[in-house]
Coordinates of C-alpha atoms and ligand atoms in Angstrom, one line a residue:
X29 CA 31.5 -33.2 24.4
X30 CA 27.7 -31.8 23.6
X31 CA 26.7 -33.5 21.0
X32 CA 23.7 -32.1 19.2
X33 CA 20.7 -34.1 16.8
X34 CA 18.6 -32.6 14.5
X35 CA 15.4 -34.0 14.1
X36 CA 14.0 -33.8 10.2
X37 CA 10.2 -33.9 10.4
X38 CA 8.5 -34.8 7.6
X39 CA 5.3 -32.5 6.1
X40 CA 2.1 -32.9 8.1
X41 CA 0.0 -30.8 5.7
X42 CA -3.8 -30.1 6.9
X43 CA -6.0 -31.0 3.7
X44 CA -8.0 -27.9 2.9
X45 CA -10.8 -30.0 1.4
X46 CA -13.2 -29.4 4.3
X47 CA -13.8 -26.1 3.3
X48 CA -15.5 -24.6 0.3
X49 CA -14.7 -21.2 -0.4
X50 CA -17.2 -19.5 -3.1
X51 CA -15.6 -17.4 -6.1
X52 CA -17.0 -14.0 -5.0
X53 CA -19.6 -13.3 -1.4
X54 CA -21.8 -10.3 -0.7
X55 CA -22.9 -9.0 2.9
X56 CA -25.4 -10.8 5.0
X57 CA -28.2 -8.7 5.7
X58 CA -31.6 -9.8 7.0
X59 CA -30.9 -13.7 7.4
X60 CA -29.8 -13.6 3.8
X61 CA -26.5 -13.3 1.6
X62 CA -27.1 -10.3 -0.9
X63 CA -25.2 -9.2 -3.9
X64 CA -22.5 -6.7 -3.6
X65 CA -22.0 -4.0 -5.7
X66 CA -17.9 -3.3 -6.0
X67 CA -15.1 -6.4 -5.3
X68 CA -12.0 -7.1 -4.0
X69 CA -9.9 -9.5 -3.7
X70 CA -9.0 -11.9 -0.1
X71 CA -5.7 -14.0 -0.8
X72 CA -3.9 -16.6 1.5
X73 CA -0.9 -14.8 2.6
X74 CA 1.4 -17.8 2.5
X75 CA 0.7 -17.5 -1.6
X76 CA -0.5 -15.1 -2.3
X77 CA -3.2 -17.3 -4.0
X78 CA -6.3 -15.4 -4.6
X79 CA -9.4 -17.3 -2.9
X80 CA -12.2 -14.8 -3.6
X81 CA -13.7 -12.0 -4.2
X82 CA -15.5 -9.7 -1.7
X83 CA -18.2 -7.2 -1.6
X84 CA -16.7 -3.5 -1.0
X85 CA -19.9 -2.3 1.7
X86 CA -20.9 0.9 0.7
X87 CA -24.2 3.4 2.0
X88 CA -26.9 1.4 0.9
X89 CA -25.3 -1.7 2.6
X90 CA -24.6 -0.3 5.5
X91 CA -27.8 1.4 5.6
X92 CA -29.8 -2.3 4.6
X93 CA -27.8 -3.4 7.5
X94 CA -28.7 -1.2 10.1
X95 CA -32.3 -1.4 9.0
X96 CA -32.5 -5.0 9.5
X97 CA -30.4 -5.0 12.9
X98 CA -32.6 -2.1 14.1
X99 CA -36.6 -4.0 13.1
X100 CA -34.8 -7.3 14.5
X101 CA -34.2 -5.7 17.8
X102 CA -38.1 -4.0 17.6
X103 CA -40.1 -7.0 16.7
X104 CA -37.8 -10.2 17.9
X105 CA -34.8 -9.9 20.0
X106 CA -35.7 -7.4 22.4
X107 CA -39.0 -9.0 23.2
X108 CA -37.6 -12.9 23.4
X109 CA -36.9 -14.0 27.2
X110 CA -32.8 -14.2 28.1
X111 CA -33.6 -18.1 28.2
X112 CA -34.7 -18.5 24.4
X113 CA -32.3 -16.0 23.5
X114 CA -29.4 -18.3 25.6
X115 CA -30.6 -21.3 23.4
X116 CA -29.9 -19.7 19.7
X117 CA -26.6 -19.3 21.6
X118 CA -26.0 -22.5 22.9
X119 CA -27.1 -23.8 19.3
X120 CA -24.3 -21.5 17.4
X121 CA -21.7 -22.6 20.1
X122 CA -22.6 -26.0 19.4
X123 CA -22.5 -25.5 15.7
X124 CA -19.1 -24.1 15.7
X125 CA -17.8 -26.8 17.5
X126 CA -19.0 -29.4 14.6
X127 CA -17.6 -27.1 12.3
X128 CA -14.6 -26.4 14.0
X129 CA -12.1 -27.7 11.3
X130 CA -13.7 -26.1 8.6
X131 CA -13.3 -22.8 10.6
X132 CA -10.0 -23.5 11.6
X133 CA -8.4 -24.5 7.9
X134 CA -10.5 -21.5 6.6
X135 CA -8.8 -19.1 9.2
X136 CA -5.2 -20.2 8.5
X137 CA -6.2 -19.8 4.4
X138 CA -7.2 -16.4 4.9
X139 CA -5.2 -15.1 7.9
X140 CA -1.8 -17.1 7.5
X141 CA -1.4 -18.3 11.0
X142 CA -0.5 -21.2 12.3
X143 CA -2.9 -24.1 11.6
X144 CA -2.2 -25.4 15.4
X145 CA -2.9 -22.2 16.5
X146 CA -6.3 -21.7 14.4
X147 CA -7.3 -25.5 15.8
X148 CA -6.3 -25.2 19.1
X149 CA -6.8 -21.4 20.4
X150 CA -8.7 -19.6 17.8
X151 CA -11.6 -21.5 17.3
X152 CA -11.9 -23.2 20.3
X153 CA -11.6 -19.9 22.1
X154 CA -14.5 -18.6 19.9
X155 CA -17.0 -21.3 20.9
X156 CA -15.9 -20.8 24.4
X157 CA -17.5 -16.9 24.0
X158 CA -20.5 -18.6 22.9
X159 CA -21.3 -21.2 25.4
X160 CA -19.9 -18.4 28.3
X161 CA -22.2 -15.4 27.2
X162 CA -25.3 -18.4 26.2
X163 CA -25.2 -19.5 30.0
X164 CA -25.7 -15.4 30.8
X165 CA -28.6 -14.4 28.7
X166 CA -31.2 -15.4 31.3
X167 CA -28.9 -14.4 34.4
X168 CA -28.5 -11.0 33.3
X169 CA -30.9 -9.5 36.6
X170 CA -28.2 -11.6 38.6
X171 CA -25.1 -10.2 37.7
X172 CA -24.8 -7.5 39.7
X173 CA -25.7 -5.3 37.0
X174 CA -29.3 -3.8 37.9
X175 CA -32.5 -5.5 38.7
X176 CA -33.4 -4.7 35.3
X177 CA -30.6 -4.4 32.8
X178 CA -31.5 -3.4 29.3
X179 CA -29.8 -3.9 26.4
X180 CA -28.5 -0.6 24.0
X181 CA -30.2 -1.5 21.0
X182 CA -28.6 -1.9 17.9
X183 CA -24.4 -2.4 18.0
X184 CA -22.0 -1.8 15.3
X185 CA -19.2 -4.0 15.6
X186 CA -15.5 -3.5 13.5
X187 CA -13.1 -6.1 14.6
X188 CA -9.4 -6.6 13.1
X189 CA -7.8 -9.2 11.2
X190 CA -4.8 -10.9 13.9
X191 CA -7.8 -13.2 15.1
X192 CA -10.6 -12.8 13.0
X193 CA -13.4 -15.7 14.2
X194 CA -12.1 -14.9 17.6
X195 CA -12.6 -11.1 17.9
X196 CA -16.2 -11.6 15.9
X197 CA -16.8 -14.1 19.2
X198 CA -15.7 -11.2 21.4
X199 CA -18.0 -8.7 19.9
X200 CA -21.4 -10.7 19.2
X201 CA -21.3 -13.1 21.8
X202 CA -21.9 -10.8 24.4
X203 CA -24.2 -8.3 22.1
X204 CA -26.6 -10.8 21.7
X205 CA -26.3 -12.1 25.3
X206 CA -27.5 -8.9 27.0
X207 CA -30.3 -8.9 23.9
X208 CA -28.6 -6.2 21.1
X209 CA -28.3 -6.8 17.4
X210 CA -25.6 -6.3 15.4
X211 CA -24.0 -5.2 12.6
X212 CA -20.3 -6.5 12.0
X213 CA -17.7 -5.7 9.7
X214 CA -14.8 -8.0 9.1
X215 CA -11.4 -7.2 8.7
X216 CA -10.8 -6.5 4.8
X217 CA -7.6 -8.9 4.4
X218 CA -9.8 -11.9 6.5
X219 CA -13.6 -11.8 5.8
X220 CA -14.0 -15.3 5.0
X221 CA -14.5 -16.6 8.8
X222 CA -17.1 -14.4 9.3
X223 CA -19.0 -14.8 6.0
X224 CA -18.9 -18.6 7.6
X225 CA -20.4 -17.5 10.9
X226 CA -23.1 -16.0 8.6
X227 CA -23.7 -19.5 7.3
X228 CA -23.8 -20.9 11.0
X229 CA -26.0 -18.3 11.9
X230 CA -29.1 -19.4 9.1
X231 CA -28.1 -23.0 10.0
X232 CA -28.9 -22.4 13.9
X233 CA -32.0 -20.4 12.3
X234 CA -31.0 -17.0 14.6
X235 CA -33.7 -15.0 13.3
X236 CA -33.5 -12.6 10.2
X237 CA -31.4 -9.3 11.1
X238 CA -30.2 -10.0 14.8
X239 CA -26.7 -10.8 13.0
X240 CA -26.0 -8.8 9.8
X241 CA -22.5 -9.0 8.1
X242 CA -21.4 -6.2 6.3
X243 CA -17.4 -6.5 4.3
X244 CA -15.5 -4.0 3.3
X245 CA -12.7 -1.6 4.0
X246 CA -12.4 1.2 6.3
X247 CA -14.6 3.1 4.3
X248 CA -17.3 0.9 4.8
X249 CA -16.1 1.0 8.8
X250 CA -16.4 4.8 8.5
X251 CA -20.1 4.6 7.2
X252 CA -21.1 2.0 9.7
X253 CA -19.7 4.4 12.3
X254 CA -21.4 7.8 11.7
X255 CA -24.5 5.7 10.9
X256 CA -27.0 7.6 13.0
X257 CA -28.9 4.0 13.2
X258 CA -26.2 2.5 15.7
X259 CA -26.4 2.5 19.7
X260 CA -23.0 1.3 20.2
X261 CA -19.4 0.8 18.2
X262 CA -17.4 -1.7 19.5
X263 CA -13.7 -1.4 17.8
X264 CA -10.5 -3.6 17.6
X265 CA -7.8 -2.2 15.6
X266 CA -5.4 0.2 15.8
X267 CA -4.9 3.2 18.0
X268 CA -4.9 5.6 15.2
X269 CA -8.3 4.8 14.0
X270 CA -9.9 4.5 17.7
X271 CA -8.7 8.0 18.1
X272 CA -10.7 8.5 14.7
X273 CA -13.7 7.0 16.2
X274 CA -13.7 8.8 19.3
X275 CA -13.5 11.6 17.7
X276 CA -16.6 10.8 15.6
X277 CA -18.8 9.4 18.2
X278 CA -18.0 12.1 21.1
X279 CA -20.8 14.6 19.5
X280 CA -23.2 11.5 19.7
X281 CA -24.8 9.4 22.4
X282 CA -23.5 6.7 21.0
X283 CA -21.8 4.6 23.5
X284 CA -18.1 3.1 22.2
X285 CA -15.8 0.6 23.5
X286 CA -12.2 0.3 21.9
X287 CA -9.7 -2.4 22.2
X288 CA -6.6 -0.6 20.4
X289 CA -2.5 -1.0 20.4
X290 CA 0.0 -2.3 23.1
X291 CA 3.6 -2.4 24.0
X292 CA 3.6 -4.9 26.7
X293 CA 6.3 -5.3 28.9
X294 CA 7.2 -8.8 29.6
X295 CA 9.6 -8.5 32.9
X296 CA 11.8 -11.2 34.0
X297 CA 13.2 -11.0 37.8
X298 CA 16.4 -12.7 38.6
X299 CA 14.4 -15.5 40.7
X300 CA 12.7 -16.3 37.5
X301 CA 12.5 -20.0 36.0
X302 CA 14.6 -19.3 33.3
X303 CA 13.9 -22.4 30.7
X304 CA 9.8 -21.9 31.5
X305 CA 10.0 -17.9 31.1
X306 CA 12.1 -18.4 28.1
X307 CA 9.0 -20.6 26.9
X308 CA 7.1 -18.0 27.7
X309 CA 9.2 -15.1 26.3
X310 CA 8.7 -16.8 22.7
X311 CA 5.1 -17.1 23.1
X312 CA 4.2 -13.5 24.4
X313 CA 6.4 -12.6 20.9
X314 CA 6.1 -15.4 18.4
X315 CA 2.6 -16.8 19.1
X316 CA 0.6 -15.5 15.7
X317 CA 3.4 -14.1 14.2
X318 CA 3.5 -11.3 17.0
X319 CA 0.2 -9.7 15.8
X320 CA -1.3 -9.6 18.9
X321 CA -2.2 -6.1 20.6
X322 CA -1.0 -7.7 24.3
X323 CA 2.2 -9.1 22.4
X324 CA 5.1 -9.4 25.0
X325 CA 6.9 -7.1 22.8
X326 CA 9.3 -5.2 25.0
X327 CA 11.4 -8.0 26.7
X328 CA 13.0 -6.4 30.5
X329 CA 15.7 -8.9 31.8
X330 CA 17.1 -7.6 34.9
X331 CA 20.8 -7.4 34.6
X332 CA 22.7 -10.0 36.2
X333 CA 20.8 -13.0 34.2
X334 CA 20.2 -11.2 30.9
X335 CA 23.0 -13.3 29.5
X336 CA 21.8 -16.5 30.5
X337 CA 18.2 -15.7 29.0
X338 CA 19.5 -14.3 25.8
X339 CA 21.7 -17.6 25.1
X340 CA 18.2 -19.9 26.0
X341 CA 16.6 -17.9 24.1
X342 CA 18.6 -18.0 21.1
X343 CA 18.9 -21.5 21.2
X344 CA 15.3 -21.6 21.5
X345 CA 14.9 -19.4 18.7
X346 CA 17.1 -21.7 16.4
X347 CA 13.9 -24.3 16.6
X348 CA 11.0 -22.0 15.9
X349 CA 9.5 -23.9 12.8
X350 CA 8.8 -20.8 10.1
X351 CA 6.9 -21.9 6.7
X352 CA 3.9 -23.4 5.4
X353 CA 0.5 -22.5 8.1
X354 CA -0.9 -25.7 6.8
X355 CA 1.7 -27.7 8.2
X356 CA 0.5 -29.1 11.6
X357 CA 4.5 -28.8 12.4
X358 CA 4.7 -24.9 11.6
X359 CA 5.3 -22.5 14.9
X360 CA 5.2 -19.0 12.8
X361 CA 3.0 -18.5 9.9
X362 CA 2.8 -16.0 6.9
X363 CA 2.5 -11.9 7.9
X364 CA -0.7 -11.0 7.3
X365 CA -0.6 -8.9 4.4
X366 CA 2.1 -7.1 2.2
X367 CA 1.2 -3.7 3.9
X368 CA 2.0 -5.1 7.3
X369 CA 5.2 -7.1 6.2
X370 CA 6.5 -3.4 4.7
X371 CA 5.4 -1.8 8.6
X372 CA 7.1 -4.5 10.3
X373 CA 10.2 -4.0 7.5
X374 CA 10.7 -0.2 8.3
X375 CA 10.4 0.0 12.3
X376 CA 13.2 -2.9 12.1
X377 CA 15.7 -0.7 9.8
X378 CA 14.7 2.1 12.0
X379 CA 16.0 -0.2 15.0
X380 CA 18.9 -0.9 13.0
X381 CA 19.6 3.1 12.3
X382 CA 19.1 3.7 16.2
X383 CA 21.6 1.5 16.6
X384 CA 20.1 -1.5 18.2
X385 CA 21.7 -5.0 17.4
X386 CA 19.2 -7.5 15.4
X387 CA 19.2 -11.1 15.7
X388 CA 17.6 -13.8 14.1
X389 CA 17.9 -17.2 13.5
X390 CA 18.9 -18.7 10.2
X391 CA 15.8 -19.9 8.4
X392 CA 14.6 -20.3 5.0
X393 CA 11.4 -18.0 4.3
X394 CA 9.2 -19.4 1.5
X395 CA 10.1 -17.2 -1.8
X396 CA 5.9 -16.7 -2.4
X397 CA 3.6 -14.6 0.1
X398 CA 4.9 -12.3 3.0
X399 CA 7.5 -13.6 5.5
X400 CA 9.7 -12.4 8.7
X401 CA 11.7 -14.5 10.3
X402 CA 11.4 -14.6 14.5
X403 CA 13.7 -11.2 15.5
X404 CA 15.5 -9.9 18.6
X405 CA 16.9 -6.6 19.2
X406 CA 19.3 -6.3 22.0
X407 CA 21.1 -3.0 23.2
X408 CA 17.3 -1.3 22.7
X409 CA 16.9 1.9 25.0
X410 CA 13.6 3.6 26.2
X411 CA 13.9 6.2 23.7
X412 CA 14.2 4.0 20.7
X413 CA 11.3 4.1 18.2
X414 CA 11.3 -0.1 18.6
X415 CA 11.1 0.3 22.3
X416 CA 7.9 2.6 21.9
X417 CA 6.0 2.0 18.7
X418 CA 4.1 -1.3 18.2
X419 CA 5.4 -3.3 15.2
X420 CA 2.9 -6.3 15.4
X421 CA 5.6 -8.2 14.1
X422 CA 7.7 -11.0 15.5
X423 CA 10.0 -8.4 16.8
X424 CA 10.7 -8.5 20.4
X425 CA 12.8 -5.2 21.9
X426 CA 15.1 -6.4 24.6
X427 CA 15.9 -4.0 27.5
X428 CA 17.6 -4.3 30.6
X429 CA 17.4 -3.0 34.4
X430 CA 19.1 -3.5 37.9
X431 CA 16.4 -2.6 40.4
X432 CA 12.5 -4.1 40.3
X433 CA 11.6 -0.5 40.7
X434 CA 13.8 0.2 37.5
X435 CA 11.9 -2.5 35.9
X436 CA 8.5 -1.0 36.6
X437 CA 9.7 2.5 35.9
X438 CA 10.4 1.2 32.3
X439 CA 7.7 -0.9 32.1
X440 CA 4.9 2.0 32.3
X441 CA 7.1 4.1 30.3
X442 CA 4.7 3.7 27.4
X443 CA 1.8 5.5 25.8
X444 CA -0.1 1.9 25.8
X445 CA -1.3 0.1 29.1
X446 CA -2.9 -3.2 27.2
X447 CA -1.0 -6.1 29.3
X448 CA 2.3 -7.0 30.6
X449 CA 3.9 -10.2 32.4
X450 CA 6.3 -10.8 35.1
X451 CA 8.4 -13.8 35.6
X452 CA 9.3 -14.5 39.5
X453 CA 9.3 -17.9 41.6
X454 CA 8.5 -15.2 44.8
X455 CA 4.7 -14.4 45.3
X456 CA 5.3 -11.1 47.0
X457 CA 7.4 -9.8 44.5
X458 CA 4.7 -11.0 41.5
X459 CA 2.1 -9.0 43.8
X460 CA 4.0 -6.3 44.3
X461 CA 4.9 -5.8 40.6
X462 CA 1.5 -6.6 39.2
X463 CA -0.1 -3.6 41.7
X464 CA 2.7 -0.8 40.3
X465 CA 1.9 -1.9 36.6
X466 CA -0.4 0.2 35.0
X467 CA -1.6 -2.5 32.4
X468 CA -5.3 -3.9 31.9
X469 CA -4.2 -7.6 31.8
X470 CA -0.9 -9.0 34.0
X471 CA -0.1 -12.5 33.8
X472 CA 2.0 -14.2 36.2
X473 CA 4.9 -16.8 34.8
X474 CA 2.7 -17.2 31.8
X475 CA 1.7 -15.0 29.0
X476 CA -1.2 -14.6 26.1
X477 CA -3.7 -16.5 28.1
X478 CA -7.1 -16.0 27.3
X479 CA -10.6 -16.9 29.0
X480 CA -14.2 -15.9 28.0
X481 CA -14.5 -15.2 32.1
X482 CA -11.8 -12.6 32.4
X483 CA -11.9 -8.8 31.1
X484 CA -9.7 -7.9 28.6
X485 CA -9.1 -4.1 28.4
X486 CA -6.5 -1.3 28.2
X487 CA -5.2 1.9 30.0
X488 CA -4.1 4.6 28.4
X489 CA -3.8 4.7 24.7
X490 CA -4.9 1.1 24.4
X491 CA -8.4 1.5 24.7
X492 CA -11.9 2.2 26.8
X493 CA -13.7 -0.3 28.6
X494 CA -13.9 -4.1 29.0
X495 CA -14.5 -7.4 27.2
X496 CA -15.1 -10.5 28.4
X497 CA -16.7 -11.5 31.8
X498 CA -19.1 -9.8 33.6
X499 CA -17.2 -6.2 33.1
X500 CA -17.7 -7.3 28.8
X501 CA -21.6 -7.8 29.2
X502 CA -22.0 -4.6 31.1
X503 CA -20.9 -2.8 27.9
X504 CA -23.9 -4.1 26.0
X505 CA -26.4 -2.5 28.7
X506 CA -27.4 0.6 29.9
X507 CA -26.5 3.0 32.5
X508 CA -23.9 0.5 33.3
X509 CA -20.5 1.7 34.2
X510 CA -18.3 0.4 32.2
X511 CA -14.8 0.1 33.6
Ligands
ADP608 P1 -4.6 -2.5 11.3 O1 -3.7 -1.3 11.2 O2 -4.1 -3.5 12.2 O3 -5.0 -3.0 9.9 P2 -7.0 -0.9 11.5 O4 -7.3 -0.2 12.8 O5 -6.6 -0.2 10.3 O6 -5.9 -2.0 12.0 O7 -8.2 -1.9 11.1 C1 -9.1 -2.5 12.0 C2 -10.5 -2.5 11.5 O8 -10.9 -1.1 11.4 C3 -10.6 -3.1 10.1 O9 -11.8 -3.8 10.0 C4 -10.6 -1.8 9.2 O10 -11.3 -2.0 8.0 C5 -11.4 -0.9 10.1 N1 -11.1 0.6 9.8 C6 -10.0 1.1 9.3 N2 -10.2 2.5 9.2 C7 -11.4 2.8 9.7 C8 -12.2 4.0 9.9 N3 -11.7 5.2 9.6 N4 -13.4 3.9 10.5 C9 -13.9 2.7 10.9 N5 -13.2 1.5 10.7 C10 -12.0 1.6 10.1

């Protein structure tokens, strides 16, 4: 007889007094923190708790931004050596990582996500793009990039809220590496990591203007992007508004770089390792609540073990931890806002109307703050709205084919091309797969792995050009190709 024990764990709450969070910020321009004019509010979506207020960036901000980016770039940063650039670097990197649990309760505060996840990936993985790009400032005429590489001048940088210190690391890292300046704006449902890196920034005493921080809204993105002041956009966000900025930048020579949507197919052979890809199936879904762009959203399970996976993975399912992000126990965290909770809400009824079966396992959602529990639906065909639109959700679509060539058929059968992952104990089979997929990032029986050495970019809808490694730096330098 299987006999089964349920382990009760006891709270393991994260104490949030590390951090200090000030009742209202304004931008950081020029080395300093400046008044804002308009406010809004930033709340912890696990209660919807208000922390602070933040400055709405409007013209003048963005134009005090530029300003002080552009006379940084004139009279400092384009004239200081790679080497003493690769120091202020080192220095931040350094910081970060003495401040590392500040950051990482600060994060989970403002974003909702796991604490484990803000303490062991997101920050960590931040520093990690400082110490990477620090080591290349004074290699740069090494790299294979020109005898001479020059950096663009004066970058403006919007980056989304799923990983806000993180995607902030992405963009300035390798900006100030290859000698740009930059003006960022935060996410406007998680400014608060950034407005920290501002702090680490005077602390590390970058000089005045090389980083400028400018919150707000898309609005504010809007300005920073038409600003005739900028060299470069770097986006993260959604494919909707990268078409928008494309569409603004094309009359300009600006140069752009967008990291946009996905729909990754995560592909699981019959050879597979069925209790590691199960493993891995929940965290290409459920890792940061599913609001990740290279999510493993579109589960393919080739026929004849489908059933097998399915029961693992409900059983699996059944001890996902949902609840409190301070909890160093919890697995899924809070959805990051009310907006996204109602997205995530209507593609699922719309997966239900389409007829797909939902699943999910019993579990008690806090009654404060925005909450979905982990969600399968089986029965999903290609021409389902959940087998094609991204939710950035914990919703995984679960499809099924005989053939690998079936498989890969389906698999590129998407407007996105961001990632995907196969699950296969046979090497030729994993090469094979990962040369027909038409997907920036393939992992191999793993998933959502991340390395400041290794470019990160889309085909297709999901975006232009290439962070991270030596492909990320070349988009911060001219006459470089960037793909
Ligand atoms: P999401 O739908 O995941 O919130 P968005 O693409 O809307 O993603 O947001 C990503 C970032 O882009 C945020 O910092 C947001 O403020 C900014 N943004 C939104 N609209 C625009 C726009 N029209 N121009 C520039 N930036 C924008």
């Amino acid at each position: 007889m299987e006999t089964t024990m349920t382990f009760e764990y006891a709270p393991a709450p994260e104490s949030r007094a590390i951090v200090t969070i000030k009742p209202k910020y304004g931008h950081f321009i020029g080395g300093k923190f400046v008044p804002g004019g308009k406010h809004f509010p930033t709340i912890n979506p696990a209660t919807e708790e208000v922390l602070s207020q933040i400055a709405r960036g409007g013209k003048a901000d963005v134009d005090a931004a530029v300003k002080a980016a552009r006379k940084a770039y004139a009279n400092t940063w384009s004239k200081m050596s790679g080497k003493e650039r690769g120091k202020y670097l080192y220095r931040i990197a350094r910081i970060m990582q003495e401040r590392a649990r500040e950051f990482a309760v600060l994060e989970t505060l403002d974003n909702g996500k796991p604490i484990r996840e803000s303490r062991d990936t997101d920050i960590p993985l931040a520093a990690a793009h400082f110490f990477y790009h620090a080591g290349w400032a004074d290699k740069l005429e090494y790299a294979g990039l020109g005898t001479s590489p020059k950096p663009l001048g004066v970058a403006g940088q919007i980056i989304p809220w799923n990983f806000p210190l993180l995607m902030l690391a992405w963009k300035v890292a390798p900006a100030l590496a290859a000698g740009n300046t930059v003006v960022l704006k935060p996410a406007e449902s998680t400014p608060l990591t950034a407005l920290l890196f501002a702090e680490v920034c005077q602390q590390a005493e970058l000089p005045a203007g090389v980083v400028n921080i400018v919150t707000g809204d898309g609005s504010t993105g809007a300005l920073l992007v038409n600003h005739p002041g900028i060299d470069k956009i770097a986006f993260t966000g959604s494919t909707e508004v990268g078409k928008i900025i494309a569409r603004a930048v094309a009359p300009t020579k600006k140069s752009v770089t967008l990291e946009l949507g996905g729909k990754a197919a995560n592909i699981v052979f019959d050879d597979a390792p069925i209790d590691e890809t199960v493993e891995g199936i929940v965290n290409g879904i459920f890792f940061n609540q599913g609001h990740v762009c290279c999510a493993g959203s579109r589960l393919l399970l080739q026929e004849n073990v489908a059933e097998e996976v399915l029961h693992k993975l409900k059983n699996r399912m059944e001890k996902i931890r949902v609840g409190d992000p301070m909890d160093k126990n919890t697995d899924v965290g809070a959805i990051n806002s009310k907006e996204q909770l109602a997205k995530i809400i209507e593609l699922s009824a719309v997966g239900d109307s389409e007829g797909a079966e939902r699943w999910s396992p019993a579990c008690n959602l806090p009654s404060k703050g925005f909450w979905f529990a982990p969600t399968i639906f089986t029965g999903v065909t290609q021409a389902h709205r959940i087998a094609r639109e991204e939710i950035f959700g914990p919703v995984l679509s679960v499809l099924t084919f005989r053939t690998p060539q079936e498989a890969i058929e389906k698999a590129n059968n998407t407007p996105f091309g961001l990632s995907a992952g196969i699950w296969s104990e046979k090497g030729s089979r994993t090469l094979w797969a990962s040369q027909q997929l038409r997907a920036g990032v393939i992992w191999a029986n793993t998933f959502n792995k991340f390395d400041p050495t290794s470019p990160f970019g889309g085909y297709k809808e999901s975006g232009w050009g290439r962070e991270g490694g030596r492909h990320g730096l070349s988009a911060y330098l001219k006459g470089v190709s960037h793909e």
